[in-house]
Amino acid sequence: MSSPVIHQDEAPVAPRTTPSSPGLSALGAEADEQRRRDLRKMKAVATGFLLFAAAVYLFTRFLEAQASPGQPAAWVGYVRAASEAGMVGALADWFAVTALFRHPLGIPIPHTALIKRKKDQIGDQLGGFIEENFMMPELIEERATSLELPRRVSTWFADPVNRPKVSDESSRLLNLAAEMLDDEDVENFLTSAVRWAAEPEWSQPVGRILQQLVEENRLEPMVQLGADRAHEWALGSLDLIDRLIDRDGPQWMPKFAANFVGDKIYKELVEFTLKVSTDPNHELRRAVIGAVTQFAHDLQYDPETIAKFEGLKTELVGRDEVTGAASSAWKAGKGIIEKMLDDPNNTLRNTITDAVVQVAERVRDDEPLQAKMNSWVGRGANHVASNYATEIISVITETVRGWDAQETSDKIELQVGRDLQFIRINGTVVGALAGLAIYTASELLFHVAH
């Protein structure tokens, strides 16, 4: 018997904890202990109602036994009927509530200790219920779209008040990513990537690229840059020319002759490089372009050039210096980045923060972009619900299967046991009222009939 005659005072629902969850926090342990005290208190109250009904019943039976035959007070029968029905209701609801979590009085009565025995089925049914009623793609998409995550997230990131937290969290996220990457794995990946990149033939693609650069006149700026640098070098080459003549020239050459030769060479070199630098059609520049054109052709069609180029590539990539450079670059770069990210005033960290904030401001101020991103969120949620609902629900079912049956039962009782004690109290009260009503109706019926 049960009916919501007596209501529990409304109280905030405490957050549920996962059975057998490791590392229970002190706050959670304190909350569980408070629930245990409340549960024991409510059990005592519910049992008190049962004992009170039993005491009243025994008292009325005592009065009936002491009275003259057929002469007990008129009210005694009504009270006895109410207390007797109250005891029955209390015992019935005690059995029902207890049977959810354990065998009543330790007796293995069939269909008792339901939660312990049906733990896995409960998990499966819970997962199925959620999948059928909550993981519907249309519902998930509508809900995800209504959240307006792009607007909310971008507004938070763009708020100047949150800038320190954005900086801290960005730095922490990058450091976490670096920590998660094992150095040896990264080095092996980089080495494999370099070797993988070297496996295909490079000669023909490089030849085609060079040929296209020549045809589109893209090499002219590079040739011009080289000619300018050569002229700049020539302008400062007089000392070098004098040293070379002093070292390699004839020993019998007089000093003035050596100076004359050096000046002549310097003058010719400067004039020559100036002509090359200022004349786009200089024959040397045309010769360079012609050499590149021929080299591009040979890389594509000359077997000997192709073989030499590929051999050089293989030798270069296979050298320990090249493969070792990848791992060295990773180690050095990782260490430098970690130090830079740990410094709140570092330029890199501030640059990353500025970039995040700028992107957030752009999204916050661009409503069409928000709408587009919101549609992406909705479609993404729809895709996940359509294709991965079973895998998501399996997290629930497999987690429940992994719980200890007794601990699960204890945890659930701890969460809802206090409310269930009100069922026992209601059963006592409703049973008493029902018994009183039945007894009264029968008395009236037979009294009228008599």
CSV table of C-alpha atoms in Angstrom, one decimal:
chain,number,residue,atom,x,y,z
A,1,MET,CA,0.0,0.0,0.0
A,2,SER,CA,1.2,3.5,-0.8
A,3,SER,CA,-0.2,6.9,-1.4
A,4,PRO,CA,1.3,10.3,-1.2
A,5,VAL,CA,-0.5,11.3,2.0
A,6,ILE,CA,2.5,12.6,3.8
A,7,HIS,CA,5.0,14.6,1.7
A,8,GLN,CA,8.7,14.9,2.3
A,9,ASP,CA,10.0,18.5,2.7
A,10,GLU,CA,11.4,19.7,-0.5
A,11,ALA,CA,15.2,19.7,-0.5
A,12,PRO,CA,17.8,20.1,-3.2
A,13,VAL,CA,18.7,16.9,-4.9
A,14,ALA,CA,22.4,16.0,-4.1
A,15,PRO,CA,24.6,15.2,-7.0
A,16,ARG,CA,24.8,11.5,-7.7
A,17,THR,CA,28.1,9.7,-7.4
A,18,THR,CA,29.2,6.8,-9.4
A,19,PRO,CA,29.3,3.5,-7.4
A,20,SER,CA,32.8,2.3,-6.8
A,21,SER,CA,34.2,5.6,-8.1
A,22,PRO,CA,37.8,5.9,-7.0
A,23,GLY,CA,39.2,8.8,-5.0
A,24,LEU,CA,35.9,9.9,-3.4
A,25,SER,CA,36.4,13.5,-2.3
A,26,ALA,CA,36.0,14.6,1.2
A,27,LEU,CA,33.0,16.7,0.3
A,28,GLY,CA,31.3,13.6,-1.3
A,29,ALA,CA,32.1,11.4,1.7
A,30,GLU,CA,30.6,14.0,4.0
A,31,ALA,CA,27.4,14.2,1.9
A,32,ASP,CA,27.1,10.4,1.9
A,33,GLU,CA,27.5,10.3,5.7
A,34,GLN,CA,24.7,13.0,6.0
A,35,ARG,CA,22.5,10.9,3.8
A,36,ARG,CA,23.1,7.8,6.0
A,37,ARG,CA,22.1,9.8,9.1
A,38,ASP,CA,19.0,11.0,7.4
A,39,LEU,CA,18.2,7.5,6.2
A,40,ARG,CA,18.6,6.0,9.7
A,41,LYS,CA,16.4,8.8,11.1
A,42,MET,CA,13.6,8.2,8.6
A,43,LYS,CA,13.8,4.4,9.1
A,44,ALA,CA,13.3,5.0,12.8
A,45,VAL,CA,10.3,7.3,12.1
A,46,ALA,CA,8.7,4.8,9.8
A,47,THR,CA,9.3,1.9,12.2
A,48,GLY,CA,7.9,4.1,15.0
A,49,PHE,CA,4.6,4.4,13.0
A,50,LEU,CA,4.5,0.6,12.8
A,51,LEU,CA,5.2,0.2,16.5
A,52,PHE,CA,2.6,2.8,17.4
A,53,ALA,CA,-0.1,1.0,15.3
A,54,ALA,CA,0.9,-2.3,16.9
A,55,ALA,CA,0.7,-0.8,20.4
A,56,VAL,CA,-2.7,0.7,19.7
A,57,TYR,CA,-3.9,-2.6,18.3
A,58,LEU,CA,-2.7,-4.5,21.4
A,59,PHE,CA,-4.3,-1.9,23.7
A,60,THR,CA,-7.7,-2.3,22.0
A,61,ARG,CA,-7.4,-6.1,22.2
A,62,PHE,CA,-6.7,-5.7,25.8
A,63,LEU,CA,-9.8,-3.6,26.3
A,64,GLU,CA,-11.9,-6.1,24.5
A,65,ALA,CA,-10.6,-8.9,26.6
A,66,GLN,CA,-11.2,-7.0,29.8
A,67,ALA,CA,-14.7,-5.9,28.9
A,68,SER,CA,-17.8,-8.0,29.5
A,69,PRO,CA,-18.7,-10.4,26.7
A,70,GLY,CA,-20.1,-8.3,23.8
A,71,GLN,CA,-19.9,-5.1,25.9
A,72,PRO,CA,-16.6,-3.3,24.8
A,73,ALA,CA,-16.9,0.5,24.2
A,74,ALA,CA,-18.2,1.4,20.8
A,75,TRP,CA,-15.1,3.3,19.8
A,76,VAL,CA,-12.8,0.3,20.5
A,77,GLY,CA,-13.8,-1.6,17.4
A,78,TYR,CA,-13.1,1.4,15.2
A,79,VAL,CA,-9.7,2.0,16.7
A,80,ARG,CA,-8.8,-1.7,16.5
A,81,ALA,CA,-9.8,-1.9,12.8
A,82,ALA,CA,-7.8,1.2,12.0
A,83,SER,CA,-4.6,0.1,13.9
A,84,GLU,CA,-4.8,-3.5,12.5
A,85,ALA,CA,-5.1,-2.2,8.9
A,86,GLY,CA,-2.3,0.3,9.7
A,87,MET,CA,0.0,-2.5,10.8
A,88,VAL,CA,-0.8,-4.5,7.6
A,89,GLY,CA,-0.1,-1.5,5.4
A,90,ALA,CA,3.1,-0.7,7.2
A,91,LEU,CA,4.4,-4.3,7.0
A,92,ALA,CA,3.4,-4.6,3.3
A,93,ASP,CA,5.2,-1.4,2.4
A,94,TRP,CA,8.2,-2.3,4.6
A,95,PHE,CA,8.4,-5.6,2.6
A,96,ALA,CA,8.1,-3.8,-0.7
A,97,VAL,CA,10.8,-1.2,0.1
A,98,THR,CA,13.2,-3.7,1.6
A,99,ALA,CA,12.8,-6.1,-1.3
A,100,LEU,CA,14.2,-3.6,-3.7
A,101,PHE,CA,17.6,-3.7,-2.0
A,102,ARG,CA,17.9,-6.9,0.0
A,103,HIS,CA,16.1,-10.1,1.2
A,104,PRO,CA,13.7,-9.2,3.9
A,105,LEU,CA,14.9,-10.7,7.2
A,106,GLY,CA,17.7,-12.3,5.2
A,107,ILE,CA,15.2,-14.9,3.8
A,108,PRO,CA,15.9,-15.5,0.1
A,109,ILE,CA,12.3,-15.0,-1.0
A,110,PRO,CA,11.8,-15.0,-4.8
A,111,HIS,CA,11.7,-11.6,-6.5
A,112,THR,CA,13.5,-9.8,-3.7
A,113,ALA,CA,16.9,-8.0,-3.6
A,114,LEU,CA,15.8,-6.8,-7.1
A,115,ILE,CA,18.5,-4.2,-7.7
A,116,LYS,CA,21.3,-6.6,-6.8
A,117,ARG,CA,19.9,-9.3,-9.1
A,118,LYS,CA,18.8,-7.0,-11.9
A,119,LYS,CA,21.7,-4.6,-12.0
A,120,ASP,CA,22.8,-5.4,-15.5
A,121,GLN,CA,19.2,-5.4,-16.8
A,122,ILE,CA,18.6,-2.0,-15.2
A,123,GLY,CA,21.7,-0.7,-17.0
A,124,ASP,CA,20.5,-2.1,-20.3
A,125,GLN,CA,17.0,-0.8,-19.9
A,126,LEU,CA,18.3,2.6,-18.8
A,127,GLY,CA,20.5,2.8,-21.8
A,128,GLY,CA,17.7,1.7,-24.1
A,129,PHE,CA,15.4,4.3,-22.6
A,130,ILE,CA,17.9,7.1,-23.1
A,131,GLU,CA,18.6,5.9,-26.7
A,132,GLU,CA,14.9,5.7,-27.6
A,133,ASN,CA,13.8,8.9,-25.9
A,134,PHE,CA,16.8,11.2,-25.8
A,135,MET,CA,19.3,10.2,-28.6
A,136,MET,CA,16.9,11.0,-31.5
A,137,PRO,CA,18.9,12.9,-34.1
A,138,GLU,CA,16.2,15.6,-34.7
A,139,LEU,CA,15.9,16.2,-30.9
A,140,ILE,CA,19.6,16.4,-30.4
A,141,GLU,CA,20.1,18.7,-33.3
A,142,GLU,CA,17.3,21.0,-32.2
A,143,ARG,CA,18.7,21.1,-28.6
A,144,ALA,CA,22.3,21.7,-29.8
A,145,THR,CA,21.2,24.5,-32.1
A,146,SER,CA,19.0,26.2,-29.4
A,147,LEU,CA,22.0,26.4,-27.1
A,148,GLU,CA,23.7,29.0,-29.4
A,149,LEU,CA,27.1,27.8,-28.4
A,150,PRO,CA,29.1,29.9,-30.9
A,151,ARG,CA,27.5,33.1,-29.5
A,152,ARG,CA,27.9,32.1,-25.9
A,153,VAL,CA,31.5,30.8,-26.2
A,154,SER,CA,32.7,33.7,-28.3
A,155,THR,CA,31.1,36.3,-25.9
A,156,TRP,CA,32.9,34.7,-23.0
A,157,PHE,CA,36.3,34.5,-24.7
A,158,ALA,CA,36.0,38.1,-26.0
A,159,ASP,CA,35.1,39.5,-22.5
A,160,PRO,CA,38.2,41.4,-21.2
A,161,VAL,CA,37.4,40.2,-17.7
A,162,ASN,CA,38.1,36.7,-18.9
A,163,ARG,CA,41.4,37.4,-20.7
A,164,PRO,CA,43.7,36.2,-17.8
A,165,LYS,CA,41.8,32.9,-17.7
A,166,VAL,CA,41.9,32.6,-21.5
A,167,SER,CA,45.7,33.1,-21.3
A,168,ASP,CA,46.1,30.6,-18.5
A,169,GLU,CA,43.8,27.9,-20.1
A,170,SER,CA,45.4,28.3,-23.6
A,171,SER,CA,48.9,27.9,-22.0
A,172,ARG,CA,47.7,24.9,-19.9
A,173,LEU,CA,46.1,23.3,-23.0
A,174,LEU,CA,49.3,23.6,-25.1
A,175,ASN,CA,51.4,22.3,-22.2
A,176,LEU,CA,49.1,19.4,-21.7
A,177,ALA,CA,49.3,18.5,-25.4
A,178,ALA,CA,53.1,18.6,-25.2
A,179,GLU,CA,53.1,16.4,-22.1
A,180,MET,CA,50.8,13.9,-23.8
A,181,LEU,CA,53.2,13.5,-26.7
A,182,ASP,CA,55.9,11.1,-25.9
A,183,ASP,CA,59.3,12.3,-27.1
A,184,GLU,CA,60.3,9.0,-28.6
A,185,ASP,CA,57.0,8.6,-30.4
A,186,VAL,CA,57.3,12.1,-31.9
A,187,GLU,CA,60.9,11.5,-33.0
A,188,ASN,CA,60.0,8.2,-34.6
A,189,PHE,CA,57.0,9.9,-36.3
A,190,LEU,CA,59.2,12.8,-37.7
A,191,THR,CA,61.9,10.4,-38.9
A,192,SER,CA,59.3,8.2,-40.6
A,193,ALA,CA,57.6,11.3,-42.1
A,194,VAL,CA,61.0,12.4,-43.6
A,195,ARG,CA,61.7,8.9,-45.0
A,196,TRP,CA,58.1,8.6,-46.3
A,197,ALA,CA,58.4,11.9,-48.0
A,198,ALA,CA,61.6,10.8,-49.7
A,199,GLU,CA,60.1,7.5,-51.1
A,200,PRO,CA,58.4,9.0,-54.2
A,201,GLU,CA,60.5,10.4,-57.1
A,202,TRP,CA,61.2,14.1,-56.7
A,203,SER,CA,63.0,14.7,-60.0
A,204,GLN,CA,60.0,15.0,-62.3
A,205,PRO,CA,57.8,17.1,-59.9
A,206,VAL,CA,60.8,19.4,-59.2
A,207,GLY,CA,61.5,19.6,-62.9
A,208,ARG,CA,57.9,20.5,-63.7
A,209,ILE,CA,57.9,23.2,-60.9
A,210,LEU,CA,61.1,24.7,-62.3
A,211,GLN,CA,59.7,24.7,-65.8
A,212,GLN,CA,56.5,26.4,-64.7
A,213,LEU,CA,58.5,29.0,-62.8
A,214,VAL,CA,60.6,29.8,-65.9
A,215,GLU,CA,57.5,29.9,-68.2
A,216,GLU,CA,55.7,32.3,-65.8
A,217,ASN,CA,58.8,34.4,-65.4
A,218,ARG,CA,58.9,33.7,-61.7
A,219,LEU,CA,62.7,33.2,-61.6
A,220,GLU,CA,63.5,36.8,-62.7
A,221,PRO,CA,63.1,38.2,-59.1
A,222,MET,CA,65.4,35.6,-57.8
A,223,VAL,CA,68.0,36.2,-60.5
A,224,GLN,CA,67.7,40.0,-59.9
A,225,LEU,CA,68.3,39.4,-56.2
A,226,GLY,CA,71.4,37.3,-56.9
A,227,ALA,CA,72.8,39.9,-59.2
A,228,ASP,CA,72.2,42.7,-56.7
A,229,ARG,CA,73.9,40.7,-53.9
A,230,ALA,CA,76.8,39.9,-56.3
A,231,HIS,CA,77.3,43.6,-57.1
A,232,GLU,CA,77.2,44.5,-53.4
A,233,TRP,CA,79.8,41.9,-52.7
A,234,ALA,CA,82.0,43.2,-55.6
A,235,LEU,CA,81.9,46.7,-54.1
A,236,GLY,CA,83.5,45.4,-50.9
A,237,SER,CA,85.9,42.9,-52.5
A,238,LEU,CA,89.0,45.1,-53.0
A,239,ASP,CA,90.7,43.9,-49.8
A,240,LEU,CA,90.0,40.3,-50.7
A,241,ILE,CA,91.4,40.8,-54.2
A,242,ASP,CA,94.6,42.4,-52.8
A,243,ARG,CA,95.1,39.5,-50.4
A,244,LEU,CA,94.7,36.9,-53.2
A,245,ILE,CA,97.2,38.7,-55.4
A,246,ASP,CA,99.7,39.0,-52.6
A,247,ARG,CA,99.3,35.3,-51.8
A,248,ASP,CA,99.0,33.8,-55.2
A,249,GLY,CA,100.7,36.4,-57.5
A,250,PRO,CA,104.3,36.1,-58.7
A,251,GLN,CA,106.9,36.9,-56.0
A,252,TRP,CA,108.9,39.1,-58.3
A,253,MET,CA,105.9,41.4,-59.1
A,254,PRO,CA,106.5,44.9,-57.7
A,255,LYS,CA,104.1,46.3,-55.2
A,256,PHE,CA,102.8,49.1,-57.5
A,257,ALA,CA,102.2,46.5,-60.2
A,258,ALA,CA,100.2,44.2,-57.8
A,259,ASN,CA,98.1,47.3,-56.7
A,260,PHE,CA,97.5,48.2,-60.4
A,261,VAL,CA,96.4,44.6,-61.2
A,262,GLY,CA,94.2,44.5,-58.1
A,263,ASP,CA,92.6,47.8,-58.9
A,264,LYS,CA,92.0,46.7,-62.5
A,265,ILE,CA,90.4,43.4,-61.4
A,266,TYR,CA,88.2,45.3,-58.8
A,267,LYS,CA,87.1,47.8,-61.4
A,268,GLU,CA,86.2,45.2,-64.0
A,269,LEU,CA,84.4,43.1,-61.4
A,270,VAL,CA,82.3,46.0,-60.1
A,271,GLU,CA,81.5,47.1,-63.7
A,272,PHE,CA,80.6,43.6,-64.7
A,273,THR,CA,78.3,42.9,-61.7
A,274,LEU,CA,76.7,46.4,-62.2
A,275,LYS,CA,75.8,45.6,-65.8
A,276,VAL,CA,74.4,42.2,-64.8
A,277,SER,CA,72.4,43.8,-62.0
A,278,THR,CA,71.0,46.7,-64.2
A,279,ASP,CA,70.4,44.9,-67.5
A,280,PRO,CA,67.5,42.5,-67.5
A,281,ASN,CA,68.6,41.1,-70.8
A,282,HIS,CA,72.3,40.6,-69.9
A,283,GLU,CA,73.7,37.4,-71.4
A,284,LEU,CA,74.8,36.1,-68.1
A,285,ARG,CA,71.2,36.4,-66.7
A,286,ARG,CA,69.9,34.7,-69.9
A,287,ALA,CA,72.5,32.0,-69.5
A,288,VAL,CA,71.3,31.4,-65.9
A,289,ILE,CA,67.7,31.1,-67.1
A,290,GLY,CA,68.8,28.8,-69.9
A,291,ALA,CA,70.7,26.6,-67.5
A,292,VAL,CA,67.7,26.3,-65.2
A,293,THR,CA,65.4,25.6,-68.2
A,294,GLN,CA,67.7,22.8,-69.4
A,295,PHE,CA,68.0,21.4,-65.8
A,296,ALA,CA,64.2,21.4,-65.5
A,297,HIS,CA,64.0,19.5,-68.8
A,298,ASP,CA,66.7,17.0,-67.8
A,299,LEU,CA,65.0,16.4,-64.4
A,300,GLN,CA,61.9,15.2,-66.3
A,301,TYR,CA,63.3,13.4,-69.3
A,302,ASP,CA,67.1,12.6,-68.9
A,303,PRO,CA,67.5,9.2,-67.2
A,304,GLU,CA,71.1,10.0,-66.1
A,305,THR,CA,70.1,13.4,-64.5
A,306,ILE,CA,67.1,11.7,-62.8
A,307,ALA,CA,69.2,8.9,-61.4
A,308,LYS,CA,71.8,11.4,-60.0
A,309,PHE,CA,69.1,13.6,-58.5
A,310,GLU,CA,67.3,10.7,-56.9
A,311,GLY,CA,70.6,9.2,-55.6
A,312,LEU,CA,71.5,12.6,-54.0
A,313,LYS,CA,68.1,12.8,-52.4
A,314,THR,CA,68.3,9.3,-51.0
A,315,GLU,CA,71.8,10.0,-49.6
A,316,LEU,CA,70.7,13.3,-48.1
A,317,VAL,CA,67.6,12.0,-46.4
A,318,GLY,CA,69.3,8.8,-45.2
A,319,ARG,CA,72.0,10.7,-43.4
A,320,ASP,CA,71.9,10.5,-39.6
A,321,GLU,CA,72.3,14.3,-39.5
A,322,VAL,CA,69.0,14.7,-41.2
A,323,THR,CA,67.0,12.2,-39.2
A,324,GLY,CA,68.7,13.4,-36.0
A,325,ALA,CA,67.8,17.0,-36.8
A,326,ALA,CA,64.1,16.2,-36.6
A,327,SER,CA,64.4,14.8,-33.1
A,328,SER,CA,66.8,17.6,-32.0
A,329,ALA,CA,64.4,20.2,-33.3
A,330,TRP,CA,61.5,18.7,-31.5
A,331,LYS,CA,63.3,18.5,-28.2
A,332,ALA,CA,64.7,22.0,-28.4
A,333,GLY,CA,61.4,23.5,-29.7
A,334,LYS,CA,59.4,21.7,-27.0
A,335,GLY,CA,61.6,23.0,-24.2
A,336,ILE,CA,61.6,26.5,-25.5
A,337,ILE,CA,57.8,26.6,-26.0
A,338,GLU,CA,57.1,25.2,-22.6
A,339,LYS,CA,59.3,27.9,-20.9
A,340,MET,CA,57.7,30.6,-23.0
A,341,LEU,CA,54.2,29.5,-22.2
A,342,ASP,CA,54.9,29.4,-18.5
A,343,ASP,CA,55.8,33.1,-18.5
A,344,PRO,CA,52.6,35.2,-18.3
A,345,ASN,CA,54.4,38.1,-19.9
A,346,ASN,CA,56.0,36.2,-22.8
A,347,THR,CA,55.3,37.4,-26.3
A,348,LEU,CA,54.3,33.9,-27.6
A,349,ARG,CA,51.8,33.5,-24.8
A,350,ASN,CA,50.3,36.9,-25.4
A,351,THR,CA,50.2,36.4,-29.1
A,352,ILE,CA,48.3,33.2,-28.7
A,353,THR,CA,45.9,34.9,-26.3
A,354,ASP,CA,45.4,37.8,-28.7
A,355,ALA,CA,44.7,35.4,-31.5
A,356,VAL,CA,42.1,33.6,-29.5
A,357,VAL,CA,40.4,36.8,-28.4
A,358,GLN,CA,40.4,38.2,-31.9
A,359,VAL,CA,38.7,35.2,-33.3
A,360,ALA,CA,36.2,35.3,-30.5
A,361,GLU,CA,35.5,39.0,-31.2
A,362,ARG,CA,35.0,38.2,-34.9
A,363,VAL,CA,32.5,35.5,-34.2
A,364,ARG,CA,30.7,37.6,-31.5
A,365,ASP,CA,30.2,40.5,-33.8
A,366,ASP,CA,29.3,38.6,-37.0
A,367,GLU,CA,25.8,37.2,-36.7
A,368,PRO,CA,25.8,35.5,-40.1
A,369,LEU,CA,28.9,33.7,-39.1
A,370,GLN,CA,27.3,32.7,-35.8
A,371,ALA,CA,24.3,31.3,-37.6
A,372,LYS,CA,26.6,29.3,-39.9
A,373,MET,CA,28.6,27.9,-37.0
A,374,ASN,CA,25.4,27.2,-35.1
A,375,SER,CA,24.2,25.1,-38.1
A,376,TRP,CA,27.6,23.3,-38.0
A,377,VAL,CA,27.0,22.5,-34.4
A,378,GLY,CA,23.5,21.2,-35.1
A,379,ARG,CA,24.6,19.0,-38.0
A,380,GLY,CA,27.5,17.7,-36.0
A,381,ALA,CA,25.2,16.7,-33.2
A,382,ASN,CA,22.8,15.1,-35.6
A,383,HIS,CA,25.7,13.1,-37.2
A,384,VAL,CA,26.9,11.9,-33.8
A,385,ALA,CA,23.4,10.9,-32.7
A,386,SER,CA,22.7,9.2,-36.0
A,387,ASN,CA,25.9,7.2,-36.1
A,388,TYR,CA,27.3,6.8,-32.6
A,389,ALA,CA,24.2,6.6,-30.3
A,390,THR,CA,24.8,2.9,-29.7
A,391,GLU,CA,28.5,3.5,-28.8
A,392,ILE,CA,27.5,6.4,-26.5
A,393,ILE,CA,24.8,4.4,-24.7
A,394,SER,CA,27.2,1.5,-24.3
A,395,VAL,CA,29.2,3.7,-22.0
A,396,ILE,CA,26.2,3.6,-19.6
A,397,THR,CA,25.4,-0.1,-19.9
A,398,GLU,CA,29.1,-1.2,-19.7
A,399,THR,CA,29.7,1.1,-16.7
A,400,VAL,CA,26.7,-0.3,-14.9
A,401,ARG,CA,27.9,-3.8,-15.6
A,402,GLY,CA,31.2,-3.0,-14.1
A,403,TRP,CA,29.7,-1.9,-10.8
A,404,ASP,CA,29.7,-4.1,-7.8
A,405,ALA,CA,26.1,-5.4,-7.2
A,406,GLN,CA,26.1,-4.8,-3.4
A,407,GLU,CA,27.7,-1.4,-3.6
A,408,THR,CA,25.3,-0.4,-6.4
A,409,SER,CA,22.3,-1.4,-4.2
A,410,ASP,CA,23.8,0.5,-1.2
A,411,LYS,CA,24.4,3.6,-3.3
A,412,ILE,CA,21.0,3.7,-4.8
A,413,GLU,CA,19.4,3.1,-1.4
A,414,LEU,CA,21.5,5.9,0.0
A,415,GLN,CA,20.2,8.2,-2.7
A,416,VAL,CA,16.5,7.4,-2.6
A,417,GLY,CA,16.1,5.4,0.7
A,418,ARG,CA,14.9,8.5,2.7
A,419,ASP,CA,12.1,9.1,0.2
A,420,LEU,CA,11.1,5.4,0.3
A,421,GLN,CA,10.6,5.6,4.0
A,422,PHE,CA,7.8,8.0,3.4
A,423,ILE,CA,6.1,5.2,1.5
A,424,ARG,CA,6.2,3.1,4.7
A,425,ILE,CA,4.8,6.0,6.7
A,426,ASN,CA,2.1,6.6,4.0
A,427,GLY,CA,1.3,2.9,4.0
A,428,THR,CA,0.7,2.9,7.8
A,429,VAL,CA,-1.5,6.0,7.6
A,430,VAL,CA,-3.4,5.0,4.5
A,431,GLY,CA,-3.9,1.5,5.8
A,432,ALA,CA,-5.3,2.8,9.0
A,433,LEU,CA,-7.7,5.1,7.2
A,434,ALA,CA,-8.7,2.3,4.8
A,435,GLY,CA,-9.3,-0.1,7.7
A,436,LEU,CA,-11.3,2.5,9.5
A,437,ALA,CA,-13.4,3.2,6.4
A,438,ILE,CA,-14.1,-0.5,5.8
A,439,TYR,CA,-15.0,-1.1,9.4
A,440,THR,CA,-17.3,1.9,9.5
A,441,ALA,CA,-19.0,0.9,6.2
A,442,SER,CA,-19.5,-2.6,7.4
A,443,GLU,CA,-20.9,-1.5,10.7
A,444,LEU,CA,-23.4,0.9,9.0
A,445,LEU,CA,-24.4,-1.8,6.5
A,446,PHE,CA,-25.1,-4.5,9.1
A,447,HIS,CA,-26.6,-2.1,11.5
A,448,VAL,CA,-29.1,-0.9,8.9
A,449,ALA,CA,-29.8,-4.5,7.8
A,450,HIS,CA,-30.4,-5.5,11.5
